[in-house]
Coordinates of C-alpha atoms in Angstrom, one line a residue:
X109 CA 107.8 78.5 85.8
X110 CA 107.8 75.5 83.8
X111 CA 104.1 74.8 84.8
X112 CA 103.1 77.4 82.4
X113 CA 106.2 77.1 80.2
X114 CA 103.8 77.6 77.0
X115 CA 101.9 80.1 78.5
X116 CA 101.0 83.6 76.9
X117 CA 102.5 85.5 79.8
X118 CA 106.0 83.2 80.5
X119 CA 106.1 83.8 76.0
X120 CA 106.3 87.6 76.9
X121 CA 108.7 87.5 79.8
X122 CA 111.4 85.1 78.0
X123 CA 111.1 87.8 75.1
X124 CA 111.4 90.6 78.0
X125 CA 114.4 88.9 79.4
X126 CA 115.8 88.1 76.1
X127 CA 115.4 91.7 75.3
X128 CA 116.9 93.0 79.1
X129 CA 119.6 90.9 77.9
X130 CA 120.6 91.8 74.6
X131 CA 120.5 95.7 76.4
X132 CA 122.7 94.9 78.8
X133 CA 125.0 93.3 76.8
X134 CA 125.0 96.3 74.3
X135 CA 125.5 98.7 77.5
X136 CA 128.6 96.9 78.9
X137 CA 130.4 97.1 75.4
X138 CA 129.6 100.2 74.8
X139 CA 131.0 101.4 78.5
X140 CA 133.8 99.4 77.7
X141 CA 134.3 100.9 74.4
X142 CA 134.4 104.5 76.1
X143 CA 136.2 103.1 78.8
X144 CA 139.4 101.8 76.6
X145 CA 139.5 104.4 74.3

């Protein structure tokens, strides 16, 4: 991973992850939104 840190391809999968990660995070509030109420 950090042999191509600066890569095209490792760019696109940190902005994936980053993505995959904001999603999740905006899933699990909004479950626990429903889930409290």
């Amino acid at each position: 991973m950090t042999k191509n840190l600066y890569g095209n391809n490792s760019i696109k999968q940190a902005a994936t992850h980053a993505a995959g990660e904001m999603y999740a995070q905006q899933h699990d509030i909004a479950r626990k939104i429903r889930e409290t109420g």
